[in-house]
mmCIF file of C-alpha atoms in Angstrom:
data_model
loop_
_atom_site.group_PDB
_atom_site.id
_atom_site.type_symbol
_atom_site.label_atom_id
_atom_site.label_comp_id
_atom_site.label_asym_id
_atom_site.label_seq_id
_atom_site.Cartn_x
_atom_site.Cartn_y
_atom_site.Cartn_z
ATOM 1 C CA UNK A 4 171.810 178.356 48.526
ATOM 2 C CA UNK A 5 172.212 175.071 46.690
ATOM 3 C CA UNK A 6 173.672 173.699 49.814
ATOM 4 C CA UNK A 7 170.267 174.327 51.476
ATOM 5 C CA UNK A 8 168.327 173.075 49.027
ATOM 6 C CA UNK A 9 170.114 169.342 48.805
ATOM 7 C CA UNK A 10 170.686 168.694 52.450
ATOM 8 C CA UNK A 11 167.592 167.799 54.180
ATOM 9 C CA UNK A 12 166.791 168.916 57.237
ATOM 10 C CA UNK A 13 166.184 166.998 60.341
ATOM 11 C CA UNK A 14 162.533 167.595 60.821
ATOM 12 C CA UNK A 15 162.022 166.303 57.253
ATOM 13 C CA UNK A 16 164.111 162.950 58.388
ATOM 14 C CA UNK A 17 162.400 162.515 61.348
ATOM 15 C CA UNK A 18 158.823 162.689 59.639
ATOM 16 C CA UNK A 19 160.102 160.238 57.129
ATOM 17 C CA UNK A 20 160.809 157.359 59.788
ATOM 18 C CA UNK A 21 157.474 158.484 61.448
ATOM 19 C CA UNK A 22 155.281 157.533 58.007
ATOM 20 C CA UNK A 23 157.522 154.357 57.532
ATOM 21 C CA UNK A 24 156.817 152.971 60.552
ATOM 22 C CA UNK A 25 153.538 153.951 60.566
ATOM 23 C CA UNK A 26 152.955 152.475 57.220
ATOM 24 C CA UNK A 27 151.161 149.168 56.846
ATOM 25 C CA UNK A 28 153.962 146.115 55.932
ATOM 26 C CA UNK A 29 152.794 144.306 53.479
ATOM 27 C CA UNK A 30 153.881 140.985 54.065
ATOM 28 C CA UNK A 31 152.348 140.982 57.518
ATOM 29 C CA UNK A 32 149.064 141.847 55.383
ATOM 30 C CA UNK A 33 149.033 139.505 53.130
ATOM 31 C CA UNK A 34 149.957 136.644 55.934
ATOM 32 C CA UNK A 35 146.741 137.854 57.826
ATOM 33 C CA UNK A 36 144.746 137.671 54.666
ATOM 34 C CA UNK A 37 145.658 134.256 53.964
ATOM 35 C CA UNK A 38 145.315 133.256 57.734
ATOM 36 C CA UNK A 39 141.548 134.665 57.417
ATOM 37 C CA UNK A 40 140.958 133.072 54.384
ATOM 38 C CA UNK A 41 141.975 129.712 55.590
ATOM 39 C CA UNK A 42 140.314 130.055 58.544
ATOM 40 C CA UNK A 43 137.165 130.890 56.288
ATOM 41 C CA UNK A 44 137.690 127.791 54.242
ATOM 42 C CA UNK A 45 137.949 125.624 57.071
ATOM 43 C CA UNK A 46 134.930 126.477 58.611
ATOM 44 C CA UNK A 47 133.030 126.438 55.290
ATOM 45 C CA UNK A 48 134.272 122.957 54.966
ATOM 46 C CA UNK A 49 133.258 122.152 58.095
ATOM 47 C CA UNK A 50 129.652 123.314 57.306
ATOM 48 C CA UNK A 51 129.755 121.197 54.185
ATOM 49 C CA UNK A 52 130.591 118.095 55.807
ATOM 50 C CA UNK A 53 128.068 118.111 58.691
ATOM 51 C CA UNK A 54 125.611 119.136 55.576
ATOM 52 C CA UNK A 55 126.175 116.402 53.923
ATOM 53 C CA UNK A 56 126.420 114.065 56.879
ATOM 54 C CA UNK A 57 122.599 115.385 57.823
ATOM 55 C CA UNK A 58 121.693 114.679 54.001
ATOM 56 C CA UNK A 59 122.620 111.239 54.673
ATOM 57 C CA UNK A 60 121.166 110.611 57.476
ATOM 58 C CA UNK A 61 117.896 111.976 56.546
ATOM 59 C CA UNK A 62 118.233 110.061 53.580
ATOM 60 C CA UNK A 63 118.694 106.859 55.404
ATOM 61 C CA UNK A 64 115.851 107.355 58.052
ATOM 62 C CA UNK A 65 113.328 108.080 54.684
ATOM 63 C CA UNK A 66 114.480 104.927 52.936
ATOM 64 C CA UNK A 67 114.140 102.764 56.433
ATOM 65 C CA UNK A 68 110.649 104.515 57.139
ATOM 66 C CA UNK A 69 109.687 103.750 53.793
ATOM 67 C CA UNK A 70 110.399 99.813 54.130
ATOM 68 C CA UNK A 71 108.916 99.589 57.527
ATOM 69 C CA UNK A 72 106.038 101.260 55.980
ATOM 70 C CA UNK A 73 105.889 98.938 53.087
ATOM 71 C CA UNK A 74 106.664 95.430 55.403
ATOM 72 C CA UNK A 75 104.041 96.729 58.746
ATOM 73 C CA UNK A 76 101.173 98.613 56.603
ATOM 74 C CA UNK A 77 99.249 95.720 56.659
ATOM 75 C CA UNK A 78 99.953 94.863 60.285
ATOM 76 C CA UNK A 79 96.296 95.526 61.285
ATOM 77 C CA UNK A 80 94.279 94.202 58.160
ATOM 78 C CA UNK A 81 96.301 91.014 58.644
ATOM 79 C CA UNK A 82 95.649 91.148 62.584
ATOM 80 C CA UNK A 83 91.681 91.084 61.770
ATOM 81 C CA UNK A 84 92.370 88.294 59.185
ATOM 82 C CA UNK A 85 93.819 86.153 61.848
ATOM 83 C CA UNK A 86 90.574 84.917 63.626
ATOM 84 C CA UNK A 87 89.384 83.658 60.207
ATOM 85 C CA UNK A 88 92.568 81.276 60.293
ATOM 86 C CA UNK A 89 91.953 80.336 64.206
ATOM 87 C CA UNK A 90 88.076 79.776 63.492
ATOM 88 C CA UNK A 91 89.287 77.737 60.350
ATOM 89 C CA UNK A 92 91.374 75.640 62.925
ATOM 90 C CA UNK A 93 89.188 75.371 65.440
ATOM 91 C CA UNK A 94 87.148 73.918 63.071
ATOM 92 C CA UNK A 95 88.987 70.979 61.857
ATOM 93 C CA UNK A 96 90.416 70.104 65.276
ATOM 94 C CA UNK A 97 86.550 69.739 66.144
ATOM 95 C CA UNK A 98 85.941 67.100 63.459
ATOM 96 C CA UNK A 99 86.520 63.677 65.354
ATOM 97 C CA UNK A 100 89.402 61.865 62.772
ATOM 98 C CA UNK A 101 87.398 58.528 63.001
ATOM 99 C CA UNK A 102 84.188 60.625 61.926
ATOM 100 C CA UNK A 103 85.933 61.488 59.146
ATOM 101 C CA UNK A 104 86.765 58.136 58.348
ATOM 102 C CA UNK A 105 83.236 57.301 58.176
ATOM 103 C CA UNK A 106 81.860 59.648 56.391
ATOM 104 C CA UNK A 107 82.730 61.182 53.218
ATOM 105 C CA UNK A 108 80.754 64.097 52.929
ATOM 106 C CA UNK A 109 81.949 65.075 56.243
ATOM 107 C CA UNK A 110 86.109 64.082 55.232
ATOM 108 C CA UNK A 111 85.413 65.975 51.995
ATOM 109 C CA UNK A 112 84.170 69.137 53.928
ATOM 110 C CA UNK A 113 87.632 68.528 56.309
ATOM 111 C CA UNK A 114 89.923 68.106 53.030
ATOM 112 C CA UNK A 115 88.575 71.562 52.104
ATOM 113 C CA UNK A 116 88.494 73.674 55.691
ATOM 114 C CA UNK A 117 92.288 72.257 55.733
ATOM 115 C CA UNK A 118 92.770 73.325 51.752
ATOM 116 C CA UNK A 119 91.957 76.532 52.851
ATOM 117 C CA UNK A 120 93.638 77.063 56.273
ATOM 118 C CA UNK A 121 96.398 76.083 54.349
ATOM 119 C CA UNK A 122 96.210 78.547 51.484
ATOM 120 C CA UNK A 123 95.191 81.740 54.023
ATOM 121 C CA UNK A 124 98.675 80.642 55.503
ATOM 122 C CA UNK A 125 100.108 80.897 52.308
ATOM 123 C CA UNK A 126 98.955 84.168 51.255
ATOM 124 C CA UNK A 127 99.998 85.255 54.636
ATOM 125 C CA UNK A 128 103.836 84.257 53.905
ATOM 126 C CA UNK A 129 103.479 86.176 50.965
ATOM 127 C CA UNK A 130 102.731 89.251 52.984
ATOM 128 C CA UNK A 131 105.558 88.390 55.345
ATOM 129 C CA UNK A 132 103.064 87.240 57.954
ATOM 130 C CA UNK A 133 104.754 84.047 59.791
ATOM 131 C CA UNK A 134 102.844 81.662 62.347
ATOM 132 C CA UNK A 135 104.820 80.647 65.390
ATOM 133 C CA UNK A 136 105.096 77.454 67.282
ATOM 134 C CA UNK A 137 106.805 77.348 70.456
ATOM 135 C CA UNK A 138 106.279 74.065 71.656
ATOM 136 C CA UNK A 139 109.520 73.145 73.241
ATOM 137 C CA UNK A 140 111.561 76.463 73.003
ATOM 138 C CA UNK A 141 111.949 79.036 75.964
ATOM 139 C CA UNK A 142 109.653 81.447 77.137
ATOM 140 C CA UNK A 143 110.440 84.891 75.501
ATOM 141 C CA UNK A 144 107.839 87.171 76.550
ATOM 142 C CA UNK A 145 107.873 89.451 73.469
ATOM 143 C CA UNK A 146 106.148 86.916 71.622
ATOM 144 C CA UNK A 147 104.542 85.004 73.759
ATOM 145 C CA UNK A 148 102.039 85.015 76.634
ATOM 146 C CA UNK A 149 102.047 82.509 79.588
ATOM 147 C CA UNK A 150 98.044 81.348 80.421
ATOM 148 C CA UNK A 151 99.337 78.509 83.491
ATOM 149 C CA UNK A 152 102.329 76.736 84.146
ATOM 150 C CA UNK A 153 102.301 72.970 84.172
ATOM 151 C CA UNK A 154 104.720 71.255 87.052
ATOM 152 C CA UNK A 155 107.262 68.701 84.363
ATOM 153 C CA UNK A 156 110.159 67.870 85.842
ATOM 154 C CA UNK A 157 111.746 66.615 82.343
ATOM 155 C CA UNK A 158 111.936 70.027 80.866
ATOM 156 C CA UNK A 159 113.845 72.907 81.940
ATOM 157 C CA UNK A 160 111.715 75.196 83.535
ATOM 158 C CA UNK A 161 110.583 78.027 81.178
ATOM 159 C CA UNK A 162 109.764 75.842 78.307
ATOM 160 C CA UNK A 163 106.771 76.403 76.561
ATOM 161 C CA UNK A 164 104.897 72.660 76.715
ATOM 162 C CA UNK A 165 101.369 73.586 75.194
ATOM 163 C CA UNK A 166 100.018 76.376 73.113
ATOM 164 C CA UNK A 167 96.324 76.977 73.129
ATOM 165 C CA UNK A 168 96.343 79.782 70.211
ATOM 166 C CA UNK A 169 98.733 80.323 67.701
ATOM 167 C CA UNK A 170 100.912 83.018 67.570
ATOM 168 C CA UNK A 171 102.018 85.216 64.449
ATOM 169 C CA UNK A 172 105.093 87.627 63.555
ATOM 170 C CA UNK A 173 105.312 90.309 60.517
ATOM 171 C CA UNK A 174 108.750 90.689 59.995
ATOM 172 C CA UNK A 175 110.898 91.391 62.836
ATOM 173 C CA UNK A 176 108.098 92.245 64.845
ATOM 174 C CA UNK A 177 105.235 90.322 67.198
ATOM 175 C CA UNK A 178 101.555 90.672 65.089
ATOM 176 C CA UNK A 179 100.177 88.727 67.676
ATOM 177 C CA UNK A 180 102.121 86.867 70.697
ATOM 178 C CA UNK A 181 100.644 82.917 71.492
ATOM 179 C CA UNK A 182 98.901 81.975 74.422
ATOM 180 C CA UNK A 183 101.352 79.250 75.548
ATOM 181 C CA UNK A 184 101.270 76.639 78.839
ATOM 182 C CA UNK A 185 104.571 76.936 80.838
ATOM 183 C CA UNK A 186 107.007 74.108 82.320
ATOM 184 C CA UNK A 187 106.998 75.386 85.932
ATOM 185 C CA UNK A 188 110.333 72.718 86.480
ATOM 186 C CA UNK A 189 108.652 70.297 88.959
ATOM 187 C CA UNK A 190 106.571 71.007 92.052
ATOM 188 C CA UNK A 191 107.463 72.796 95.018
ATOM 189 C CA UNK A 192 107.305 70.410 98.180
ATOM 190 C CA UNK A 193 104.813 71.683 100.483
ATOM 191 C CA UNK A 194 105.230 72.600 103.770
ATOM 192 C CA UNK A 195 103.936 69.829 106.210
ATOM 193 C CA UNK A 196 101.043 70.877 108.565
ATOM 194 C CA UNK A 197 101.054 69.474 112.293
ATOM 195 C CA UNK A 198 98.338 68.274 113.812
ATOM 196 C CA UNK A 199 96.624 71.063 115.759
ATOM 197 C CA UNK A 200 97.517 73.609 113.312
ATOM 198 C CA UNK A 201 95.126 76.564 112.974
ATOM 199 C CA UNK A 202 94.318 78.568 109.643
ATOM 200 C CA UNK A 203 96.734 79.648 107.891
ATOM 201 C CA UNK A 204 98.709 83.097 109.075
ATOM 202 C CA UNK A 205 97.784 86.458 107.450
ATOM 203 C CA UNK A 206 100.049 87.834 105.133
ATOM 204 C CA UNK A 207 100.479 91.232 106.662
ATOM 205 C CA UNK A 208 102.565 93.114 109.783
ATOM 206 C CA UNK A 209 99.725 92.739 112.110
ATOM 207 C CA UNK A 210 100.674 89.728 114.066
ATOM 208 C CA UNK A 211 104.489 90.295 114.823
ATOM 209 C CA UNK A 212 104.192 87.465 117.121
ATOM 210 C CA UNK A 213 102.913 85.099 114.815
ATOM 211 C CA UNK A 214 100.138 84.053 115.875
ATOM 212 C CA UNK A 215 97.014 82.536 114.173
ATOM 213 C CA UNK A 216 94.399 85.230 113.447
ATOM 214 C CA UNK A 217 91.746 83.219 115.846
ATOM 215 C CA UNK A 218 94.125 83.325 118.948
ATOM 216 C CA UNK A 219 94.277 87.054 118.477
ATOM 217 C CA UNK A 220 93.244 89.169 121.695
ATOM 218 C CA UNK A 221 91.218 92.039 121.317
ATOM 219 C CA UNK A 222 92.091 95.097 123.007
ATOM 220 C CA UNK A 223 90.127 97.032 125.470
ATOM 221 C CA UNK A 224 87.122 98.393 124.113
ATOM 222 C CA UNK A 225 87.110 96.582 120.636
ATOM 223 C CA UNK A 226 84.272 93.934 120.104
ATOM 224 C CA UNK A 227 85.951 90.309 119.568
ATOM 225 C CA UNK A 228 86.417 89.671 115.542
ATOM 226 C CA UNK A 229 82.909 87.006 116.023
ATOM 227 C CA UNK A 230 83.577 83.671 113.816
ATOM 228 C CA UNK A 231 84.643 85.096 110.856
ATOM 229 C CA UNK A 232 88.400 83.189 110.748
ATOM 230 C CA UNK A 233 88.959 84.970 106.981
ATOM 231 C CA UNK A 234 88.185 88.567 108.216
ATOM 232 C CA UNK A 235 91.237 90.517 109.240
ATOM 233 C CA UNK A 236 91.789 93.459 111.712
ATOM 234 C CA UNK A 237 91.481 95.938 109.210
ATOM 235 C CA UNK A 238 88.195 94.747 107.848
ATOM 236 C CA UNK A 239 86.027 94.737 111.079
ATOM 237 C CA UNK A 240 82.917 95.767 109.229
#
């Protein structure tokens, strides 16, 4: 009987291996725990960093709107204020000097349109409003506007040789661009004309042969183009 009782018996042995392997292992636990948990952290971290890096940037963007918005707020109040400077200089370039010479009332009047151009310009500076001249730089088209172009062969061509209306900046930026005379480089030779020569050709596909307009035939049943040398065959009527 006692012999029974200590011995276990093989079914009892056989569901003992079956539970331990069964059984959860607790150091394979614990590693997949901590994997999780670092993998939780990481991406956390991640989160935090691109947080942060948005917080920045948003930051950045307010404090660069805010300066534009304190240096270009102005930018049309001092664009209106701008023809009271031009009519100011329009003014005194007006007033013949030797008048002024002449006459003291009038040179007095002169000394104080000039007194004031000059403080408006000022006040202007202040405000970061700048006046241009471009008299012998290079064309830039961002703050300047061409009106003609003037053949000078002693400039490079591209040079800005007259300006007929000031130009202005605010900053970085154009407040208004100057009307400006261009240095076209030097004329262009013209072609020579030979006697005999008719009008010149029409700038258009219509006479592959090249000839003049006048010496054009007319097809059957179209009326001749009559003595109208500047009318072309698309503009019959």
């Amino acid at each position: 009987m006692s012999d029974e009782k200590t011995d276990p018996r093989p079914e009892d042995q056989a569901g003992h291996a079956a539970a331990d392997a069964q059984g959860p292992d607790p150091a394979a636990q614990a590693s997949a725990e901590l994997e999780a948990l670092v993998a939780e952290n990481s991406d956390m971290r991640d989160r935090l960093l691109r947080t942060m890096a948005e917080m920045e940037n948003v930051r950045r963007r307010t404090e660069r709107e805010k300066a534009d918005t304190a240096r270009y707020a102005i930018s049309n109040f001092a664009r209106d204020v701008l023809t009271v400077g031009d009519n100011l200089r329009r003014t005194i370039e007006h007033v013949p000097a030797d008048a002024a010479a002449q006459d003291p009332a009038l040179k007095s009047f002169l000394d104080g349109v000039e007194l004031t151009e000059r403080e408006l310009l000022n006040v202007l500076e202040r405000h970061g409003v700048t006046r241009i001249d471009p008299v012998g730089q290079r064309f830039d088209p961002n703050c300047h506007q061409a009106m003609y172009e003037v053949p000078n062969p002693d400039v490079p061509e591209g040079t800005v040789v007259d300006v007929m209306q000031a130009g202005y900046v605010i900053g970085d930026r154009c407040l208004r661009p100057a009307l400006v005379a261009v240095a076209k480089g030097g004329a262009k030779q013209a072609p020579t004309s030979q006697p005999g020569d008719g009008p010149p050709k029409a700038a258009n596909d219509d006479f592959p042969d090249g000839a003049p307009q006048g010496r054009r035939e007319p097809p059957r049943g179209e009326p001749p183009l009559g003595g109208h040398p500047g009318r072309g065959p698309h503009n019959k009527h």
